[in-house]
Amino acid sequence: KQEVTQIPAALSVPEGENLVLNCSFTDSAIYNLQWFRQDPGKGLTSLLLIQSSQREQTSGRLNASLDKSSGRSTLYIAASQPGDSATYLCASPQQAGTALIFGKGTTLSVSS
Amino acid sequence: DAEITQSPRHKITETGRQVTLACHQTWNHNNMFWYRQDLGHGLRLIHYSYGVQDTNKGEVSDGYSVSRSNTEDLPLTLESAASSQTSVYFCASSVGADTGELFFGEGSRLTVL
């Protein structure tokens, strides 16, 4: 059974810092991995989706990588801004074409 | 723009009452999902559907039911609300079984007294 873990649960950084959020998964036969952002009181917004055949995906200041052999994905945020403050969650399907299993998220706070 | 909407956004009910949370999507997605989000547990899957007349149980399906009579809607029913079902409920949809990108509604906060 796929399990998804995110450590740390919370992270605080000053504005402008580059940072990495971590996501670990137990089943290396991963189908894909998706990163989401959640603002307080809101739903989740998809940020990046990495298929198992890909090593990374980029969108603006965000870069997500996938290393199946180590069971790890990272979300790199460049030049962080206060507007990046939110909870970031990663998720992966239990198996191909099935519902996503979510990590519990990392709450990021970027101070100005 | 296509979207996914949930209603009501907030509801307070009493133990034992039946409650239905609505989810409507205009993406024309085959797959629809219901999750609940609780502190310490994260997001947990309740029920999901891969198309009309298809429904499946998720990790925490006891006390909940869904039906899929058309592509756009997947209502979630709590047959007899319990205090343990106080939570924030999220509906989500995706275009197909092999396309993982998931789109979420804004959530429905349910309080059971």
mmCIF file of C-alpha atoms in Angstrom, chain B residues 7-81:
data_model
loop_
_atom_site.group_PDB
_atom_site.id
_atom_site.type_symbol
_atom_site.label_atom_id
_atom_site.label_comp_id
_atom_site.label_asym_id
_atom_site.label_seq_id
_atom_site.Cartn_x
_atom_site.Cartn_y
_atom_site.Cartn_z
ATOM 1 C CA SER B 7 -22.848 23.404 -1.317
ATOM 2 C CA PRO B 8 -23.522 24.254 1.367
ATOM 3 C CA ARG B 9 -20.171 25.793 2.309
ATOM 4 C CA HIS B 10 -21.065 25.678 5.982
ATOM 5 C CA LYS B 11 -23.626 23.549 7.791
ATOM 6 C CA ILE B 12 -24.492 22.818 11.391
ATOM 7 C CA THR B 13 -26.669 19.811 12.111
ATOM 8 C CA GLU B 14 -27.654 17.563 14.972
ATOM 9 C CA THR B 15 -26.632 14.010 15.709
ATOM 10 C CA GLY B 16 -28.826 11.485 13.906
ATOM 11 C CA ARG B 17 -29.991 13.747 11.109
ATOM 12 C CA GLN B 18 -29.445 12.927 7.447
ATOM 13 C CA VAL B 19 -27.232 15.400 5.628
ATOM 14 C CA THR B 20 -26.419 15.713 1.939
ATOM 15 C CA LEU B 21 -23.468 17.683 0.608
ATOM 16 C CA ALA B 22 -23.667 18.606 -3.054
ATOM 17 C CA CYS B 23 -20.832 18.595 -5.571
ATOM 18 C CA HIS B 24 -21.252 19.847 -9.133
ATOM 19 C CA GLN B 25 -18.520 20.048 -11.760
ATOM 20 C CA THR B 26 -18.628 21.588 -15.205
ATOM 21 C CA TRP B 27 -15.317 20.062 -16.377
ATOM 22 C CA ASN B 28 -17.157 17.051 -17.831
ATOM 23 C CA HIS B 29 -14.760 14.847 -15.871
ATOM 24 C CA ASN B 30 -15.423 11.139 -15.517
ATOM 25 C CA ASN B 31 -13.765 10.792 -12.117
ATOM 26 C CA MET B 32 -15.142 12.384 -8.972
ATOM 27 C CA PHE B 33 -13.979 12.003 -5.383
ATOM 28 C CA TRP B 34 -14.987 12.933 -1.872
ATOM 29 C CA TYR B 35 -12.337 13.520 0.813
ATOM 30 C CA ARG B 36 -12.533 14.671 4.386
ATOM 31 C CA GLN B 37 -9.804 16.747 5.998
ATOM 32 C CA ASP B 38 -9.104 16.643 9.709
ATOM 33 C CA LEU B 39 -6.238 17.937 11.841
ATOM 34 C CA GLY B 40 -3.752 15.174 12.409
ATOM 35 C CA HIS B 41 -5.220 12.941 9.714
ATOM 36 C CA GLY B 42 -4.817 14.985 6.578
ATOM 37 C CA LEU B 43 -7.036 14.195 3.599
ATOM 38 C CA ARG B 44 -8.778 10.834 3.611
ATOM 39 C CA LEU B 45 -10.786 9.331 0.791
ATOM 40 C CA ILE B 46 -14.457 8.644 1.511
ATOM 41 C CA HIS B 47 -16.005 7.557 -1.811
ATOM 42 C CA TYR B 48 -15.209 7.920 -5.475
ATOM 43 C CA SER B 49 -16.762 7.364 -8.888
ATOM 44 C CA TYR B 50 -15.240 6.674 -12.290
ATOM 45 C CA GLY B 51 -18.419 7.377 -14.226
ATOM 46 C CA VAL B 52 -22.195 7.363 -14.240
ATOM 47 C CA GLN B 53 -23.649 4.574 -12.091
ATOM 48 C CA ASP B 54 -20.177 3.712 -10.751
ATOM 49 C CA THR B 55 -19.368 4.220 -7.055
ATOM 50 C CA ASN B 56 -16.569 2.851 -4.878
ATOM 51 C CA LYS B 57 -15.706 2.927 -1.205
ATOM 52 C CA GLY B 58 -12.620 4.679 0.028
ATOM 53 C CA GLU B 59 -10.616 4.498 3.221
ATOM 54 C CA VAL B 60 -13.291 5.973 5.534
ATOM 55 C CA SER B 61 -16.629 5.148 3.887
ATOM 56 C CA ASP B 62 -18.614 3.939 6.935
ATOM 57 C CA GLY B 63 -21.639 6.166 7.538
ATOM 58 C CA TYR B 64 -21.451 7.786 4.099
ATOM 59 C CA SER B 65 -23.013 7.045 0.721
ATOM 60 C CA VAL B 66 -22.835 8.496 -2.787
ATOM 61 C CA SER B 67 -24.743 8.101 -6.025
ATOM 62 C CA ARG B 68 -23.783 9.080 -9.583
ATOM 63 C CA SER B 69 -26.775 9.593 -11.849
ATOM 64 C CA ASN B 70 -25.048 11.999 -14.250
ATOM 65 C CA THR B 71 -21.539 13.148 -15.116
ATOM 66 C CA GLU B 72 -21.740 16.504 -13.329
ATOM 67 C CA ASP B 73 -22.883 15.580 -9.820
ATOM 68 C CA LEU B 74 -21.720 13.379 -6.959
ATOM 69 C CA PRO B 75 -23.734 14.125 -3.800
ATOM 70 C CA LEU B 76 -22.401 12.812 -0.485
ATOM 71 C CA THR B 77 -24.985 11.667 2.061
ATOM 72 C CA LEU B 78 -24.438 11.133 5.759
ATOM 73 C CA GLU B 79 -27.217 8.710 6.650
ATOM 74 C CA SER B 80 -27.253 9.491 10.386
ATOM 75 C CA ALA B 81 -24.793 12.224 11.287
#
